[in-house]
Short mmCIF file of C-alpha atoms and ligand atoms in Angstrom, two decimals:
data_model
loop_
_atom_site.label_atom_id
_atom_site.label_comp_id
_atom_site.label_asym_id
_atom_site.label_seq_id
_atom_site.Cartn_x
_atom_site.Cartn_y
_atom_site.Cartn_z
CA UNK S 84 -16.13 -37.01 -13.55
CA UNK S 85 -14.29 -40.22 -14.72
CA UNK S 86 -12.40 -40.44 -17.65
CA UNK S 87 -10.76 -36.78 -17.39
CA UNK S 88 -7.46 -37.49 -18.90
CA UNK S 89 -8.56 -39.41 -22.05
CA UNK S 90 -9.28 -37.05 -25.14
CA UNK S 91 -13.01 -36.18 -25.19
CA UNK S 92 -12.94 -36.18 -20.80
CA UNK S 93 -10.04 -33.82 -20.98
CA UNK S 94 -11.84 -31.47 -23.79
CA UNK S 95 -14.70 -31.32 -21.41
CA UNK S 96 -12.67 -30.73 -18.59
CA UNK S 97 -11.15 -27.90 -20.62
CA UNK S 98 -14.99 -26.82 -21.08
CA UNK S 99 -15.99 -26.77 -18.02
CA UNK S 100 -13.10 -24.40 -16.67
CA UNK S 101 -13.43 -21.70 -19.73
CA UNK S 102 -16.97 -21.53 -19.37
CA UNK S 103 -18.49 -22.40 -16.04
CA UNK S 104 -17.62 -21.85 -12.72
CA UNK S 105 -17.71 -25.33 -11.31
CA UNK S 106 -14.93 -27.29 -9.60
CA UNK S 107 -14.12 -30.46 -11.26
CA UNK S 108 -12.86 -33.80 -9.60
CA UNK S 109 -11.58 -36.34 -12.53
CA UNK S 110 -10.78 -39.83 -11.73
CA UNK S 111 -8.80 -41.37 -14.30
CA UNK S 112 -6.32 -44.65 -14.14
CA UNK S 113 -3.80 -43.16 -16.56
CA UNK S 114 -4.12 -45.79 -18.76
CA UNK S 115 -1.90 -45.75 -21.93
CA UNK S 116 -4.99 -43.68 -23.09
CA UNK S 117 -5.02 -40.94 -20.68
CA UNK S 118 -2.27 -38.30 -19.93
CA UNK S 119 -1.91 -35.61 -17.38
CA UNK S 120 -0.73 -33.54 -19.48
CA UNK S 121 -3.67 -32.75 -21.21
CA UNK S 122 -4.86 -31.00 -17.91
CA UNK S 123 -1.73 -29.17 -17.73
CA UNK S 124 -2.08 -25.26 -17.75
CA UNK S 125 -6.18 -25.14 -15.76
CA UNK S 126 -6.07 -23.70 -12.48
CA UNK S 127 -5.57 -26.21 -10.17
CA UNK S 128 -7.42 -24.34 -7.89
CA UNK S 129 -10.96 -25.53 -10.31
CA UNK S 130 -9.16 -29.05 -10.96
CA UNK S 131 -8.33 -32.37 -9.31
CA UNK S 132 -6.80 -35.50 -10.85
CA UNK S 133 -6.91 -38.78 -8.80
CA UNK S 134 -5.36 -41.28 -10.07
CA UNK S 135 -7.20 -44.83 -9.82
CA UNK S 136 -9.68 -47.22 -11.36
CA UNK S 137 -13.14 -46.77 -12.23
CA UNK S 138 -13.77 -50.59 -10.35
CA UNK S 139 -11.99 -49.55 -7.03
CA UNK S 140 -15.65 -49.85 -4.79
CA UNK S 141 -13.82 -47.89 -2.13
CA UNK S 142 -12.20 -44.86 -4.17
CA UNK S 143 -15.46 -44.69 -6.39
CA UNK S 144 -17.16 -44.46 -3.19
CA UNK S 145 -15.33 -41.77 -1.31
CA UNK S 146 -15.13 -39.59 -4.65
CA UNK S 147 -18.96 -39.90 -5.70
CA UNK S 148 -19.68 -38.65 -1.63
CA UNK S 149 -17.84 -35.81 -2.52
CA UNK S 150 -19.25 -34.76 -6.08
CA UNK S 151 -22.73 -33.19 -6.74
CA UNK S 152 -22.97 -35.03 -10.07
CA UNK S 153 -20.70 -37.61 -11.58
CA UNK S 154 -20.42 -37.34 -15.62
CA UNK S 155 -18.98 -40.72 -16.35
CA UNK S 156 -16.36 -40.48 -19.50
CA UNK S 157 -13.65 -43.28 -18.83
CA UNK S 158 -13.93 -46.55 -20.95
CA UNK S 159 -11.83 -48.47 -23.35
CA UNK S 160 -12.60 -46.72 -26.17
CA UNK S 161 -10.98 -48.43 -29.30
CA UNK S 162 -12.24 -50.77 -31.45
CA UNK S 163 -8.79 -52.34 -32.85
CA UNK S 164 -7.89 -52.87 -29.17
CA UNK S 165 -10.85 -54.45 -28.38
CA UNK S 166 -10.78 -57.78 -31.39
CA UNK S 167 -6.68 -58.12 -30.06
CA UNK S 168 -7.84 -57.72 -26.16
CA UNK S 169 -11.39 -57.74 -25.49
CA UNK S 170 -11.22 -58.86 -22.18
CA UNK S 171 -10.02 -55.38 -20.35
CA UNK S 172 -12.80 -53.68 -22.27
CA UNK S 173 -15.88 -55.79 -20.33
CA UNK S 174 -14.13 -54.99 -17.22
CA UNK S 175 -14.11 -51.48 -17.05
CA UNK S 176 -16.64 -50.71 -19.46
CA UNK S 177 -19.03 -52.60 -17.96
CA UNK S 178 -18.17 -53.87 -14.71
CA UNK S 179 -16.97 -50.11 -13.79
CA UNK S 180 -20.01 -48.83 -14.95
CA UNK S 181 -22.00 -51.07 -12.20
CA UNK S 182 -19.58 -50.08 -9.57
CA UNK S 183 -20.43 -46.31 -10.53
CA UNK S 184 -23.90 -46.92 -10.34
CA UNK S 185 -23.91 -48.51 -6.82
CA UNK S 186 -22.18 -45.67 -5.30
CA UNK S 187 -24.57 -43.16 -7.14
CA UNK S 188 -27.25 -45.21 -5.52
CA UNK S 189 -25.84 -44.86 -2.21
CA UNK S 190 -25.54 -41.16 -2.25
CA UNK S 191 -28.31 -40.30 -4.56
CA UNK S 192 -26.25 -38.37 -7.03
CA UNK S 193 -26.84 -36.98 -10.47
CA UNK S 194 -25.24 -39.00 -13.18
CA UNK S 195 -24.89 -38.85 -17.16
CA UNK S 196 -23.34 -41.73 -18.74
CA UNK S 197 -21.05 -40.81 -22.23
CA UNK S 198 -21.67 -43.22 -24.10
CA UNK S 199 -21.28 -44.05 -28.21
CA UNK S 200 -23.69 -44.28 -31.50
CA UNK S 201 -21.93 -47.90 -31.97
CA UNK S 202 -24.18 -49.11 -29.99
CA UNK S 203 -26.68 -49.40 -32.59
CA UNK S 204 -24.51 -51.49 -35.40
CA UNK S 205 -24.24 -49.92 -38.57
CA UNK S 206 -26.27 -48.32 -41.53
CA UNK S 207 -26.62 -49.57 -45.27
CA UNK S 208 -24.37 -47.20 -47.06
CA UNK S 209 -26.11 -44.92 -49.68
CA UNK S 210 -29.62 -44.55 -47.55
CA UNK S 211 -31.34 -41.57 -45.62
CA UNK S 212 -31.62 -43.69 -42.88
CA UNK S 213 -30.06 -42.37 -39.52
CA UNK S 214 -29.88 -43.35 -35.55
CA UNK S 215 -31.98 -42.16 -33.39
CA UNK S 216 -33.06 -42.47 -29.71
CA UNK S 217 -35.53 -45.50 -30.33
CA UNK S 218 -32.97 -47.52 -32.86
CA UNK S 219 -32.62 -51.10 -31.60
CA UNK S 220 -29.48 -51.96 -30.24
CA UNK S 221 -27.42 -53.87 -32.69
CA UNK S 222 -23.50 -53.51 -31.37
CA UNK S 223 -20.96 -55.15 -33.57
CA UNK S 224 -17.36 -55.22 -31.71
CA UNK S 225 -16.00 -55.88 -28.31
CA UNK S 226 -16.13 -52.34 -27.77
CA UNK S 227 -19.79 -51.55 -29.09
CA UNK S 228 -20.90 -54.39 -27.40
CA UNK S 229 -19.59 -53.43 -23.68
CA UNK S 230 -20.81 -50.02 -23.98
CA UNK S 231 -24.25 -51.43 -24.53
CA UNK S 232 -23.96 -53.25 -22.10
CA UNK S 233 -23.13 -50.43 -19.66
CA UNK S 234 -26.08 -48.40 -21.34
CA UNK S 235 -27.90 -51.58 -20.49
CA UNK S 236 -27.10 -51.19 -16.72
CA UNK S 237 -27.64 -47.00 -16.55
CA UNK S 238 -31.35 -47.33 -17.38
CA UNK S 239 -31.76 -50.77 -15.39
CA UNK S 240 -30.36 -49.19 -12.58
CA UNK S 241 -32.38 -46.23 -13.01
CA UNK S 242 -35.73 -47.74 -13.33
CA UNK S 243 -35.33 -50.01 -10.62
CA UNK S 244 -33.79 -47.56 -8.28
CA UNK S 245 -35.00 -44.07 -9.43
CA UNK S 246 -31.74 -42.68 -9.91
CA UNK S 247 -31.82 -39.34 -11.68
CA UNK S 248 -29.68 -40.20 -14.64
CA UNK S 249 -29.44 -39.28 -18.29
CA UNK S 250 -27.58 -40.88 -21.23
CA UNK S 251 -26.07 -39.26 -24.64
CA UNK S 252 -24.82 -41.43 -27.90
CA UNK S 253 -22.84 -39.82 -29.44
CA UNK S 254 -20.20 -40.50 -33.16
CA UNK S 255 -17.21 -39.70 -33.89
CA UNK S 256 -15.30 -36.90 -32.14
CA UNK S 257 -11.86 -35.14 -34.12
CA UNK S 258 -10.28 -32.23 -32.26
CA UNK S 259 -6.98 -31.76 -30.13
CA UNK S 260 -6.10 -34.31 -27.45
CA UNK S 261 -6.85 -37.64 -29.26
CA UNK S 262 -5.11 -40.67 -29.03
CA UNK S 263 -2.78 -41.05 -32.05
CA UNK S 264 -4.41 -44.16 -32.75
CA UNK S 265 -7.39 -43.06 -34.39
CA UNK S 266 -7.84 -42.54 -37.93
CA UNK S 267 -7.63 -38.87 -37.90
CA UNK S 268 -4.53 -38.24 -35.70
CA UNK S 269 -2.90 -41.49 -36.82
CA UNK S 270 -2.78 -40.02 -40.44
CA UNK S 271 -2.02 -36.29 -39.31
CA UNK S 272 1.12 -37.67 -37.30
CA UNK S 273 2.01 -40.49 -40.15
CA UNK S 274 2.70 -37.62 -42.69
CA UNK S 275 4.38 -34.76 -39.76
CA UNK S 276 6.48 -37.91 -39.11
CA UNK S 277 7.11 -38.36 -43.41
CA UNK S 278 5.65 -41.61 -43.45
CA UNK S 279 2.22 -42.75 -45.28
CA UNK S 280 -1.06 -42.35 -44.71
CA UNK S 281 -3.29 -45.68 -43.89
CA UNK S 282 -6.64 -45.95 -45.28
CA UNK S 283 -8.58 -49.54 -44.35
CA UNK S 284 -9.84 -51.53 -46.78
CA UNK S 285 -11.68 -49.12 -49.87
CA UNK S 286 -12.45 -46.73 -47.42
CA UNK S 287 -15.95 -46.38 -48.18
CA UNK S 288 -16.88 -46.70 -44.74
CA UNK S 289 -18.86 -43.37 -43.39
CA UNK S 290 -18.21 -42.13 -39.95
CA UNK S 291 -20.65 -38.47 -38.76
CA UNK S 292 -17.85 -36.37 -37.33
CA UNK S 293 -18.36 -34.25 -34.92
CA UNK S 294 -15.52 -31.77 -33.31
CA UNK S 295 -15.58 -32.73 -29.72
CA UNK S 296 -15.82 -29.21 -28.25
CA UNK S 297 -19.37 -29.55 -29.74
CA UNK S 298 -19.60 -33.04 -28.32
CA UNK S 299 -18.67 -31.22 -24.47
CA UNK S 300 -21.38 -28.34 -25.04
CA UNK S 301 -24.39 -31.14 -25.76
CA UNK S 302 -22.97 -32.72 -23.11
CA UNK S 303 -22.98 -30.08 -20.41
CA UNK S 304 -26.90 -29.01 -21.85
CA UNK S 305 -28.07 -32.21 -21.18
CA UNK S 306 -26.20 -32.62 -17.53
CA UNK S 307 -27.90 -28.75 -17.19
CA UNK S 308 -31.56 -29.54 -18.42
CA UNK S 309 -32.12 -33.00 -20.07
CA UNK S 310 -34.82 -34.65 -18.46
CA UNK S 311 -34.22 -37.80 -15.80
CA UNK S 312 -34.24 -41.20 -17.94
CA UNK S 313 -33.51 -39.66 -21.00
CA UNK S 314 -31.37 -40.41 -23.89
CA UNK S 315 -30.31 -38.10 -26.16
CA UNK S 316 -28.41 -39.01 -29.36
CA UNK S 317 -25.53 -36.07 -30.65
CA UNK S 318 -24.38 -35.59 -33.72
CA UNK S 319 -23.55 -32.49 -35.90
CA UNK S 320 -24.36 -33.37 -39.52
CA UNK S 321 -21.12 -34.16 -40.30
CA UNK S 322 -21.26 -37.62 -42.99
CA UNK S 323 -18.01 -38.69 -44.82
CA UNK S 324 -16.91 -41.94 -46.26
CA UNK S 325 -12.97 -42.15 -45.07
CA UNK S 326 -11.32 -41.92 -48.04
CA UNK S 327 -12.10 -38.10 -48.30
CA UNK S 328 -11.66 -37.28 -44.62
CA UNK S 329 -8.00 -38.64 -45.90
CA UNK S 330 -7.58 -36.96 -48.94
CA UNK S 331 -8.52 -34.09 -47.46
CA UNK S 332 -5.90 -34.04 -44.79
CA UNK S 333 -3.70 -34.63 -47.44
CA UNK S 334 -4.55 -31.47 -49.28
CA UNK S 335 -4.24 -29.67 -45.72
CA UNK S 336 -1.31 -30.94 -45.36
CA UNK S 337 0.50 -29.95 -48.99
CA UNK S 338 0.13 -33.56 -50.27
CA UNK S 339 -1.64 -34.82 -53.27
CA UNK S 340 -5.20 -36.26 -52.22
CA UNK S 341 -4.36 -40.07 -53.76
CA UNK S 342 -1.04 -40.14 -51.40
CA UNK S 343 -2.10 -42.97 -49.36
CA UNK S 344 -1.48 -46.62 -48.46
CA UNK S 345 -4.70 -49.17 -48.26
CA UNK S 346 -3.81 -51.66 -45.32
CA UNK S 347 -5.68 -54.65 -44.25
CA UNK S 348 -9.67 -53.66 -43.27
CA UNK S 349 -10.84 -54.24 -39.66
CA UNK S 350 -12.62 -57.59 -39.37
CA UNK S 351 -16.74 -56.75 -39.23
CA UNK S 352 -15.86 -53.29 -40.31
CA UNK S 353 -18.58 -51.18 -39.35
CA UNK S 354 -20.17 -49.39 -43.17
CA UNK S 355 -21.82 -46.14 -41.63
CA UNK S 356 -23.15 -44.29 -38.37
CA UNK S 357 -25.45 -41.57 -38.71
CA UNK S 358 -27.35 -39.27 -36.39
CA UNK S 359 -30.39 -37.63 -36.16
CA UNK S 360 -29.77 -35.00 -33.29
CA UNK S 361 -33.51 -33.43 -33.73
CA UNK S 362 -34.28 -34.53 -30.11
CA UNK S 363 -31.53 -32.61 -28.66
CA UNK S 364 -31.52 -29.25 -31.04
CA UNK S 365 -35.36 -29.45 -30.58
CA UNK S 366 -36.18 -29.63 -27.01
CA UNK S 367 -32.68 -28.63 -25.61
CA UNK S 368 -31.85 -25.77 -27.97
CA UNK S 369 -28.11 -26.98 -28.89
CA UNK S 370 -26.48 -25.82 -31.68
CA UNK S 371 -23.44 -27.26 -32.71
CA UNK S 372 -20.12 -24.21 -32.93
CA UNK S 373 -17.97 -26.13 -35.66
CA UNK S 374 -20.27 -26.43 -38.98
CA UNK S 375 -17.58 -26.29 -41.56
CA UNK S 376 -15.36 -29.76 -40.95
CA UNK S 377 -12.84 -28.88 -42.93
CA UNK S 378 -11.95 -25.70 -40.86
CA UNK S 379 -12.03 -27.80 -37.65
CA UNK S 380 -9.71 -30.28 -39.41
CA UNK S 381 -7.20 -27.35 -40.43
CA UNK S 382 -7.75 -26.38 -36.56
CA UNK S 383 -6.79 -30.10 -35.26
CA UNK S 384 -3.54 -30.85 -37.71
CA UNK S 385 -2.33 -27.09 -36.44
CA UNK S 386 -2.69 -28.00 -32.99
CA UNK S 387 -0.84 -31.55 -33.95
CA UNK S 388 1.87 -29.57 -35.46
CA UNK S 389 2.26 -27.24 -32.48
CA UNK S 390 1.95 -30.24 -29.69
CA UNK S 391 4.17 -32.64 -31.00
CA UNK S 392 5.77 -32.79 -26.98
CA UNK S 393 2.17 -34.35 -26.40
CA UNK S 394 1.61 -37.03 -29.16
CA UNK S 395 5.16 -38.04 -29.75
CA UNK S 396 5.74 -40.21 -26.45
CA UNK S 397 2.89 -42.49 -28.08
CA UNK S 398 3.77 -42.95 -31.49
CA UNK S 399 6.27 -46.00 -31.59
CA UNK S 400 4.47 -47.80 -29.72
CA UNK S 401 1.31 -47.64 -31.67
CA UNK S 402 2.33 -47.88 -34.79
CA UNK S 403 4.21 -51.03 -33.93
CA UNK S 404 1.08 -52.47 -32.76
CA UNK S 405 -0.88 -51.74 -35.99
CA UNK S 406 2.60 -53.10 -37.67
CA UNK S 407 1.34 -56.42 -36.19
CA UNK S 408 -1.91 -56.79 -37.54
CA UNK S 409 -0.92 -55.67 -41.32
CA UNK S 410 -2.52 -52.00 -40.73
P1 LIG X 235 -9.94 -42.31 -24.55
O1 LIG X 235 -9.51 -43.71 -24.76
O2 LIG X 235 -9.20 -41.21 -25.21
O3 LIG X 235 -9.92 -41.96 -22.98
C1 LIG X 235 -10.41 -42.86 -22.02
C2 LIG X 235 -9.93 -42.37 -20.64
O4 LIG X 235 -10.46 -43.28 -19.65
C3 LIG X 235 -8.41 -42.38 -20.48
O5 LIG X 235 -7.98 -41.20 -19.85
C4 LIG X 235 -8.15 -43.60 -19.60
O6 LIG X 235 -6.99 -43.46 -18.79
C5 LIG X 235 -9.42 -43.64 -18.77
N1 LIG X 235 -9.69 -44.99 -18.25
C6 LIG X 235 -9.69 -46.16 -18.95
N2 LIG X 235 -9.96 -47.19 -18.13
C7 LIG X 235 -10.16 -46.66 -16.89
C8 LIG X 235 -10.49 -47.21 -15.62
N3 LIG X 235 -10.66 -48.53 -15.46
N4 LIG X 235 -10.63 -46.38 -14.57
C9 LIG X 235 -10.46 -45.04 -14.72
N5 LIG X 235 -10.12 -44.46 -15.90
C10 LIG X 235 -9.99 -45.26 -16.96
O7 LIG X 235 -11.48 -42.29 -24.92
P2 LIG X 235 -12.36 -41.13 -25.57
O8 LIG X 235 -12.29 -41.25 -27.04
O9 LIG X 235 -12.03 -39.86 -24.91
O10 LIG X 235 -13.82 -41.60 -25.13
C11 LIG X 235 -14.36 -41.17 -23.89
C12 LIG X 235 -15.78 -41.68 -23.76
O11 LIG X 235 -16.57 -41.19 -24.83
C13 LIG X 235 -15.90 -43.21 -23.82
O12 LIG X 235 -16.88 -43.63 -22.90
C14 LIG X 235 -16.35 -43.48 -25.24
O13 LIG X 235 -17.09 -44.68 -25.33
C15 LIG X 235 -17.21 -42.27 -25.51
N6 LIG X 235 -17.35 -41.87 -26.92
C16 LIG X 235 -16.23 -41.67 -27.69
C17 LIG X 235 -16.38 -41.21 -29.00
C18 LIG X 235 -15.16 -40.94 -29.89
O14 LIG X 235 -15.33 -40.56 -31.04
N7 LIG X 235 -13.94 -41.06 -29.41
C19 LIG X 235 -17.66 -40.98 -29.52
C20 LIG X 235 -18.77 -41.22 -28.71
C21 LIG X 235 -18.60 -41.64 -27.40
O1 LIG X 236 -18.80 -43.59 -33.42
C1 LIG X 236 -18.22 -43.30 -32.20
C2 LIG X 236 -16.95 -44.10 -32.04
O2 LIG X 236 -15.98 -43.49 -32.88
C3 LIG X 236 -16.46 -44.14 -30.59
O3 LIG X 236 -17.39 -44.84 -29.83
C4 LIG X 236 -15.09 -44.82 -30.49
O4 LIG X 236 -14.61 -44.74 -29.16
C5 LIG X 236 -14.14 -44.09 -31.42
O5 LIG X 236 -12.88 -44.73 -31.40
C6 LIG X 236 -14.69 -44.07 -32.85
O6 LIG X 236 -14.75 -45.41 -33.38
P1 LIG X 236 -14.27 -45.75 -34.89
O7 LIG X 236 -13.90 -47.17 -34.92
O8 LIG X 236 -15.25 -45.23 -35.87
O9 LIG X 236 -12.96 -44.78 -34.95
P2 LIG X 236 -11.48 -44.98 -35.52
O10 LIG X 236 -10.80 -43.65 -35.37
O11 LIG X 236 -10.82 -46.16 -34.98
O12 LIG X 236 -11.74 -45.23 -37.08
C7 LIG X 236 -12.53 -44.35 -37.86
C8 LIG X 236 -12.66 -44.97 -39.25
O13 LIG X 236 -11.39 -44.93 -39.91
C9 LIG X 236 -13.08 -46.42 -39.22
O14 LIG X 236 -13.94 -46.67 -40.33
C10 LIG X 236 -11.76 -47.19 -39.41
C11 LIG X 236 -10.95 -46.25 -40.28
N1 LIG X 236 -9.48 -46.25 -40.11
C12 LIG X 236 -8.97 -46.21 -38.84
C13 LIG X 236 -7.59 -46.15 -38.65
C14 LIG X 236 -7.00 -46.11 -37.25
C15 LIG X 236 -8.64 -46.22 -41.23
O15 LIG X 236 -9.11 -46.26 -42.39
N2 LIG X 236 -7.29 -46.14 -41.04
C16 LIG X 236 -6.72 -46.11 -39.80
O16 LIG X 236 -5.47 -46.04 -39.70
#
């Protein structure tokens, strides 16, 4: 699998070890988004971490002869990042995509491609209307946009070369392991560190969490009995505009709910994602473990309190980027 030391690869990685019995080979470039140590304590008997890039022909090569099926996690995966520096986002996003895809081809290897609901755009706030697997695609960012493109290239390469693939969409993940520069652990490590909170603009955008230990079962159904050239979206029901995913942190965390800063809103702001998972419960039977959100919240600012060792080596450094752009 790519992508193994980033925060929803590692979760899965995590998965896979506590409840299969398969061997797992991550490659992973350790960017500033990936860290070893969030491998650290699985048998390293079950797991391997190679270090490289997901656009090295040769390593890709060599690693995808030696896998059974290649579930392909690693991307640049935020959407600040990609209207400072969008150029590092086509390249491995989409350009490591193709390379994964030619050696795949050569070997004739099973492949799922991870990929995002931002693909679509965004919803009208205030509607029943949700994503779902025949939504046109509508990306908005950088980001969006080069994982389109890469979705682009998984079912090109699969119609034209009958690779056995599948694809999932899925929205937001919260849960231990994530970078400190999204919303929720950027707010959860603000007010451990005493500082503020940081809500964008009103905050009336909606985001459909979804705790990514749910987001690694889905996966590992569909890699187990989705059917070849199939998308399926994931999702968990979870709809919230972010101005009470941050009040309620803030109660969580012993603070009054209105205890927060607004900071300048990301330019073409994104107003809602929402998914309609009835392809996947339906026809693959999955069920997602974490229905109350504000338990798996509690769960993930614990696990922030009790891993500071993990998240602290990135904080300065973030923040002093967001200190830049007025957020
Ligand atoms: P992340 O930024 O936490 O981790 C990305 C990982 O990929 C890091 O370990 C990084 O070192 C690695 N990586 C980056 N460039 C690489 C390269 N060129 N070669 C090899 N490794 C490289 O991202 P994440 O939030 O864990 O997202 C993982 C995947 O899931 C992405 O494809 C993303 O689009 C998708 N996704 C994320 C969410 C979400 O809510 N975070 C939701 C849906 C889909
Ligand atoms: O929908 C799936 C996507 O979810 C994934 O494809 C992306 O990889 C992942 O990063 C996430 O994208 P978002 O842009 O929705 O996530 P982010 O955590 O950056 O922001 C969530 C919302 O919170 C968004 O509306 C912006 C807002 N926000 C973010 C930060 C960092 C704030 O209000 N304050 C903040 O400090």
């Amino acid at each position: 699998m790519t992508g193994g030391a980033g925060f929803i690869g590692s979760n899965f990685v995590h998965y896979l070890v506590d409840q299969t019995d398969h061997q797992v080979l991550v490659l992973d470039k350790l960017t500033y988004a990936g860290h070893r140590e969030s491998l650290d304590g699985l048998d390293p008997e079950r797991v391997e971490l190679v270090v490289g890039d997901v656009c090295d022909k040769d390593l890709v090569l060599e690693l995808v002869d030696a896998s059974d099926a290649v579930v392909h996690y690693a991307a640049e995966s935020h959407n600040d990042n990609s209207l400072s520096d969008p150029m590092p986002f086509v390249h491995t996003n989409v350009v490591g995509t193709a390379v994964l895809l030619e050696a795949v081809r050569q070997f004739a290897k099973r492949f799922h491609h991870v990929s995002t609901d931002e693909v679509y755009g965004d919803l009208p706030l205030n509607t029943p209307e949700k994503f779902h697997e025949h939504t046109a695609y509508k990306p908005s960012s950088p980001y969006s946009a080069s994982k389109a493109a890469s979705d682009h290239l998984v079912r090109a390469w699969s119609r034209s070369f009958g690779l056995e693939v599948t694809l999932s969409n899925c929205s937001n993940n919260y849960g231990p392991y994530q970078h400190v520069e999204k919303f929720i652990p950027r707010q959860i490590t603000n007010l451990l560190d005493g500082g503020v909170a940081k809500l964008y603009g009103a905050g009336t955008n909606v985001r459909d969490w979804i705790h990514t230990e749910d987001h690694s079962s889905a996966v590992y159904r569909i890699l187990e009995s989705g059917r070849s050239g199939e998308t399926y979206l994931i999702g968990a029901d979870g709809e919230l505009n972010n101005r009470d995913v941050i009040s309620m942190i803030l109660e969580l965390m012993g603070k009054s709910p209105d205890e927060f800063e607004h900071v300048a809103d990301r330019p073409g702001h994104d107003l809602r994602y929402a998914i309609d998972a009835t392809k996947l419960r339906e026809e693959l039977g999955w069920e997602p473990k974490f229905t109350s959100f504000r338990e798996g919240l509690a769960d993930t600012i614990a696990w922030y309190r009790g891993n500071e060792q993990w998240w602290r080596p990135q904080k300065a450094a973030t923040e002093a980027r967001y200190a830049k752009a007025g957020q």
